[in-house]
């Protein structure tokens, strides 16, 4: 059986942060030291060009609303975060799983390894997921997260952020990243954000969008996510054997 | 069609369990399934210390997708299908393998390796193993029981895994 499988364009070199980024101290013992092995063109493994398909039953509508706790609503500024998942050619990616997680309004994660004295909210756990719709659109309702202190350097604080895990349609497109909020004063001292090449950094910052804001309900933020798109000259046939 | 700038990667961070430790995706294949294969191991850093806050994801041609967060000893395990051999795009035969992604605090982007099965005759001609050359041994999962293979991942150091650009 032959299939037309798309190979993907290489990300431009000034897209992703380097694995070896000394200002982010945890990278010191975890970044590979050898160059990545590159198998070009015809030696592409078709496994990478495919990916899991998650049916609609994998998520519920409630999974996309992080504000509802067991005994009531979470504390903090209610926000809507929405946008489109697109590929580098501008095509929307429908039915893709997106998973998010974040700290609460106080900047505290509901996780055993976060023990700083930010207040816990019994009605906020901080994990959610959704599938993009036919138009590639995702939408979450959540609480604006607070900033979170960590031990990377003196008086270190992570700017407020939401973690995003994105699948796309193929293994190659898989992306884990973080979304930041506009006008955050903490960017200057964050080595995780600043590991990203300067020209690419703004793509991680959401835009306040008054058209997404719902009157007397929630502030709106818009953030599109762009994963790798098709290579200029795709391979047409899978194998000959 | 326009060209859009790609969204950069960021680390998964230490609190990934809030969203990426879904137990349902750890053993997508039932143990009684004759094609079931357990792949398991531990993740280590450059000092040989266990990475207790990583998440390992596996994918293979035809599926299933599996995911497991490491425990306090850096250990993970998934139960998937025995991989089948799929040729590359230009028809070059490959040996059966599972593609493995690792995300962790301290990794600003995922790293991708492959778990081949020791003893498979087709390993000799596989382009991935051949490209790894002298380092190919770290790409081989070792049989250690009934339908079970051990595959350790070293992010850095003398036993550093081979990671692929995808």
XYZ file of C-alpha atoms in Angstrom:
407
model
C 0.000 0.000 0.000
C 1.383 3.424 -0.821
C 0.538 6.557 1.130
C 1.496 10.134 0.522
C 3.214 11.126 3.735
C 4.325 14.671 4.336
C 7.843 15.345 5.463
C 8.193 18.428 7.569
C 10.192 21.566 7.049
C 13.141 21.972 9.397
C 12.561 24.591 12.066
C 14.625 27.713 11.375
C 17.724 27.710 13.601
C 16.532 30.733 15.581
C 13.325 29.052 16.768
C 14.001 26.732 19.677
C 16.190 27.330 22.721
C 19.478 25.401 22.775
C 19.519 22.404 25.102
C 22.745 23.677 26.663
C 21.659 26.938 28.324
C 23.809 27.495 31.418
C 21.694 30.307 32.892
C 18.964 27.711 33.362
C 20.927 25.672 35.844
C 19.026 22.408 35.567
C 20.249 22.046 31.989
C 23.823 21.469 33.173
C 23.433 17.756 33.892
C 20.560 17.020 31.570
C 21.465 18.408 28.171
C 22.943 15.891 25.717
C 26.518 16.730 24.808
C 26.629 14.964 21.460
C 25.071 16.510 18.373
C 21.678 15.110 17.411
C 21.847 12.376 14.802
C 20.260 13.528 11.601
C 18.877 11.136 8.999
C 17.995 13.185 5.978
C 15.356 12.968 3.315
C 14.803 9.471 2.043
C 15.910 7.825 5.296
C 13.053 9.480 7.182
C 11.220 6.993 9.365
C 7.532 7.159 8.406
C 6.717 6.567 12.077
C 7.638 10.202 12.685
C 5.222 11.382 10.022
C 2.246 9.824 11.762
C 0.829 10.368 15.208
C -1.882 9.233 17.598
C -5.443 10.169 16.775
C -7.430 11.023 19.863
C -11.161 10.523 19.523
C -13.674 12.996 20.875
C -14.290 10.738 23.883
C -10.822 11.426 25.237
C -11.889 14.810 26.606
C -15.015 16.253 28.163
C -16.145 19.876 28.111
C -15.345 20.068 31.834
C -11.716 19.226 31.082
C -11.357 22.614 29.411
C -12.606 24.575 32.429
C -10.066 24.730 35.232
C -12.149 27.073 37.425
C -14.577 24.500 38.829
C -13.384 22.821 42.006
C -14.968 20.179 44.199
C -16.570 22.709 46.534
C -16.952 25.749 44.359
C -15.093 28.019 42.011
C -11.388 28.724 42.104
C -10.112 32.029 43.454
C -8.539 34.591 41.158
C -9.067 36.386 37.877
C -11.145 34.275 35.556
C -9.672 34.258 32.060
C -10.449 32.719 28.706
C -7.401 31.570 26.746
C -8.103 30.797 23.119
C -6.362 30.603 19.796
C -5.710 28.398 16.817
C -3.324 25.553 16.337
C -1.742 25.998 12.922
C 1.124 24.564 10.966
C 3.947 26.569 9.427
C 2.051 26.801 6.156
C -0.842 28.476 7.941
C -3.154 25.461 7.834
C -5.371 24.860 10.880
C -4.889 21.557 12.685
C -8.261 20.138 13.746
C -8.918 17.503 16.428
C -5.519 17.817 18.025
C -5.134 17.169 21.727
C -3.874 20.103 23.793
C -3.078 19.634 27.481
C -2.380 22.504 29.883
C -1.274 22.897 33.475
C -0.439 25.841 35.682
C -0.088 27.314 39.153
C -3.061 28.909 40.909
C -3.689 32.634 41.376
C -1.101 32.711 44.189
C 1.577 31.112 42.043
C 1.359 27.813 43.917
C 1.220 24.467 42.132
C -0.903 21.685 43.572
C 2.089 19.331 43.524
C 4.063 17.696 46.324
C 7.274 19.250 45.070
C 5.984 22.815 45.364
C 6.168 23.804 49.001
C 6.721 27.550 48.882
C 4.243 29.543 50.995
C 1.916 30.615 48.203
C -1.615 29.805 49.346
C -3.256 26.653 48.038
C -6.769 26.846 46.670
C -8.861 23.760 47.474
C -10.898 24.470 44.369
C -8.013 24.638 41.922
C -5.920 21.700 40.706
C -4.548 23.275 37.578
C -4.701 20.655 34.810
C -6.892 20.675 31.736
C -7.189 19.486 28.160
C -9.178 19.929 25.033
C -9.296 18.984 21.371
C -9.012 21.666 18.733
C -12.185 22.047 16.696
C -12.623 21.750 12.934
C -11.030 25.162 12.544
C -8.015 24.372 14.740
C -9.393 26.502 17.547
C -8.851 25.662 21.208
C -10.435 27.397 24.194
C -9.821 27.108 27.912
C -11.412 28.849 30.868
C -9.043 29.147 33.783
C -7.640 31.458 36.456
C -4.764 33.798 35.670
C -1.756 32.090 37.314
C 0.512 33.953 39.699
C 4.303 34.080 39.495
C 6.192 31.240 41.142
C 9.543 31.506 42.955
C 12.269 28.954 42.305
C 15.894 28.380 43.220
C 17.627 28.959 39.901
C 19.245 32.227 41.011
C 18.832 34.811 43.769
C 15.265 36.111 44.026
C 14.259 34.047 41.002
C 10.636 34.057 39.917
C 9.066 32.406 36.903
C 6.910 34.890 35.074
C 3.226 33.869 35.162
C 2.788 31.123 32.586
C 0.593 28.271 31.433
C 2.255 25.055 30.283
C 1.007 23.724 26.960
C 1.449 20.218 25.526
C 0.438 20.007 21.878
C 0.241 16.911 19.672
C -0.488 18.090 16.143
C -1.074 15.413 13.520
C 2.358 13.823 13.474
C 5.106 12.826 15.911
C 7.317 15.452 14.313
C 4.919 18.229 15.263
C 4.752 17.418 18.977
C 5.506 20.495 21.056
C 5.684 21.288 24.770
C 5.948 24.973 25.535
C 4.774 27.766 27.855
C 2.482 30.725 27.302
C 3.280 34.006 29.045
C 1.230 37.115 29.729
C 1.831 40.533 28.220
C 3.632 43.216 30.185
C 4.970 40.868 32.842
C 7.834 42.628 34.670
C 9.626 39.342 35.386
C 10.742 38.471 31.854
C 14.140 40.130 32.266
C 15.378 37.591 34.827
C 13.856 34.382 33.489
C 16.451 32.058 31.929
C 13.824 29.680 30.526
C 12.121 32.318 28.403
C 15.404 34.043 27.615
C 16.973 30.826 26.347
C 14.723 31.299 23.331
C 16.372 33.328 20.550
C 15.307 36.963 20.986
C 13.449 37.201 17.682
C 11.290 34.206 18.611
C 10.544 35.150 22.216
C 7.507 37.348 21.524
C 5.710 34.315 20.045
C 5.401 32.894 23.566
C 3.525 35.932 24.904
C -0.266 35.932 24.630
C -2.141 39.013 23.511
C -4.877 40.584 25.587
C -7.960 40.512 23.342
C -10.971 42.554 24.389
C -13.073 40.726 21.799
C -12.453 37.490 23.697
C -13.244 39.127 27.039
C -16.758 38.281 28.205
C -18.664 41.035 29.986
C -18.919 40.528 33.741
C -17.296 37.148 33.402
C -13.736 36.718 32.181
C -10.820 38.548 30.600
C -9.711 37.205 27.244
C -6.296 36.278 25.949
C -5.500 35.076 22.471
C -2.519 32.887 21.645
C -1.976 30.986 18.403
C 0.364 28.010 18.374
C 2.344 27.203 15.233
C 3.913 23.789 14.765
C 6.032 22.533 11.919
C 4.504 22.534 8.475
C 5.177 20.618 5.275
C 8.553 20.576 3.584
C 8.817 22.296 0.227
C 9.089 19.035 -1.704
C 7.194 16.261 0.061
C 7.882 12.601 -0.569
C 5.029 10.963 -2.411
C 5.245 7.246 -1.813
C 5.841 5.137 1.222
C 8.252 2.301 0.507
C 8.265 -0.145 -2.302
C 8.333 -3.442 -0.480
C -0.149 29.809 1.490
C 1.511 32.037 4.087
C 4.503 31.096 6.130
C 4.087 31.420 9.865
C 6.810 31.674 12.488
C 7.020 28.542 14.645
C 6.229 28.559 18.352
C 9.401 27.861 20.361
C 9.733 24.998 22.806
C 10.016 25.396 26.580
C 10.782 22.948 29.319
C 8.011 20.714 30.627
C 9.061 21.748 34.151
C 8.880 19.793 37.413
C 5.089 19.789 37.820
C 4.172 17.925 34.640
C 2.197 15.368 36.651
C -0.697 17.809 36.848
C -1.467 16.982 33.220
C 0.951 14.429 31.758
C 0.717 11.469 34.116
C -2.568 10.067 32.819
C -2.420 6.422 33.946
C -4.698 5.293 31.136
C -1.957 5.788 28.575
C 0.698 3.767 30.322
C -0.495 0.311 29.272
C -2.608 0.779 26.145
C -2.156 -2.900 25.245
C -3.555 -5.626 27.485
C -1.078 -8.070 29.012
C -2.944 -11.020 27.458
C -2.468 -9.612 23.963
C 0.030 -11.881 22.177
C 1.659 -8.835 20.569
C 2.103 -7.044 23.911
C 5.577 -5.846 24.703
C 6.703 -4.195 27.926
C 9.357 -1.567 27.455
C 10.847 -0.219 30.663
C 13.944 1.378 32.083
C 15.255 4.368 33.962
C 16.306 7.877 32.985
C 19.649 9.206 34.243
C 21.415 12.544 34.151
C 25.061 13.313 33.436
C 26.120 12.338 36.951
C 24.310 9.024 36.675
C 21.631 10.270 39.051
C 18.020 9.239 38.525
C 15.803 11.765 36.769
C 12.695 11.538 38.940
C 10.692 14.203 37.132
C 10.766 13.157 33.485
C 7.978 11.914 31.256
C 8.677 9.279 28.633
C 6.405 8.910 25.620
C 6.537 6.144 23.060
C 5.182 6.010 19.541
C 5.441 3.404 16.810
C 4.098 2.943 13.326
C 0.417 2.023 13.676
C 0.449 2.882 17.367
C -0.350 2.829 20.163
C 0.825 5.991 21.909
C 2.023 5.438 25.451
C 3.245 7.704 28.212
C 4.748 7.184 31.667
C 6.215 9.641 34.171
C 9.367 8.486 35.943
C 9.243 7.555 39.622
C 11.628 8.567 42.391
C 14.219 6.131 41.036
C 13.852 7.480 37.497
C 11.993 4.356 36.391
C 9.258 4.149 33.793
C 7.411 1.402 31.961
C 4.891 1.107 29.159
C 3.126 -1.855 27.608
C 2.768 -1.404 23.869
C 2.901 -3.635 20.806
C 5.931 -5.452 19.527
C 7.080 -3.042 16.808
C 6.925 -4.099 13.170
C 9.560 -3.247 10.582
C 8.622 -0.330 8.339
C 10.809 0.873 5.470
C 12.028 4.447 5.261
C 10.481 6.820 2.756
C 12.854 5.765 0.017
C 12.220 2.080 0.660
C 15.286 1.298 2.756
C 14.451 -1.518 5.188
C 14.481 -0.574 8.866
C 14.653 -2.800 11.903
C 11.632 -2.788 14.208
C 11.852 -0.027 16.790
C 9.850 2.228 19.059
C 10.367 5.980 18.928
C 10.856 7.454 22.398
C 10.466 11.097 23.475
C 11.774 12.360 26.798
C 10.636 15.610 28.422
C 11.988 16.899 31.744
C 12.882 19.874 33.873
C 16.275 20.960 32.551
C 15.384 19.987 28.988
C 14.328 23.044 27.006
C 13.097 20.823 24.179
C 12.255 17.145 24.068
C 14.920 14.651 23.114
C 14.059 11.745 20.823
C 15.702 8.351 20.797
C 14.785 4.914 19.472
C 14.464 1.573 21.202
C 15.502 -1.226 18.865
C 15.249 -4.856 20.006
C 18.480 -6.701 20.648
C 18.920 -9.829 18.568
C 16.720 -8.722 15.671
C 18.480 -9.880 12.483
C 17.403 -6.750 10.607
C 19.322 -4.536 13.046
C 22.456 -4.992 10.939
C 21.075 -3.054 7.976
C 19.067 -0.443 9.832
C 19.977 3.112 8.787
C 19.475 4.560 12.275
C 21.730 1.996 13.921
C 24.299 2.339 11.170
C 24.326 6.112 11.516
C 24.940 5.708 15.265
C 28.064 3.702 14.435
C 30.105 2.871 17.537
C 27.354 4.261 19.758
C 24.654 1.917 18.415
C 24.612 -0.200 21.587
C 22.700 2.478 23.515
C 19.848 2.150 21.024
C 19.279 -1.529 21.808
C 16.682 -2.572 24.330
C 17.730 -5.761 26.160
C 15.362 -8.682 26.536
C 14.767 -9.352 30.215
C 11.765 -11.615 30.411
C 8.609 -12.749 28.726
C 7.800 -10.023 26.202
C 9.821 -7.520 28.194
C 12.725 -5.336 27.225
C 14.831 -2.972 29.298
C 15.819 0.376 27.788
C 17.681 2.907 29.908
C 18.068 6.499 28.814
C 21.113 8.561 29.741
C 20.577 12.228 28.976
C 24.302 12.940 29.269
C 27.600 11.329 30.183
C 29.668 8.319 29.158
C 26.560 6.226 28.474
C 24.754 9.080 26.747
C 21.862 7.893 24.604
C 21.777 8.611 20.909
C 19.213 11.337 20.250
C 17.828 12.020 16.806
C 16.888 15.215 15.045
C 13.308 14.746 13.861
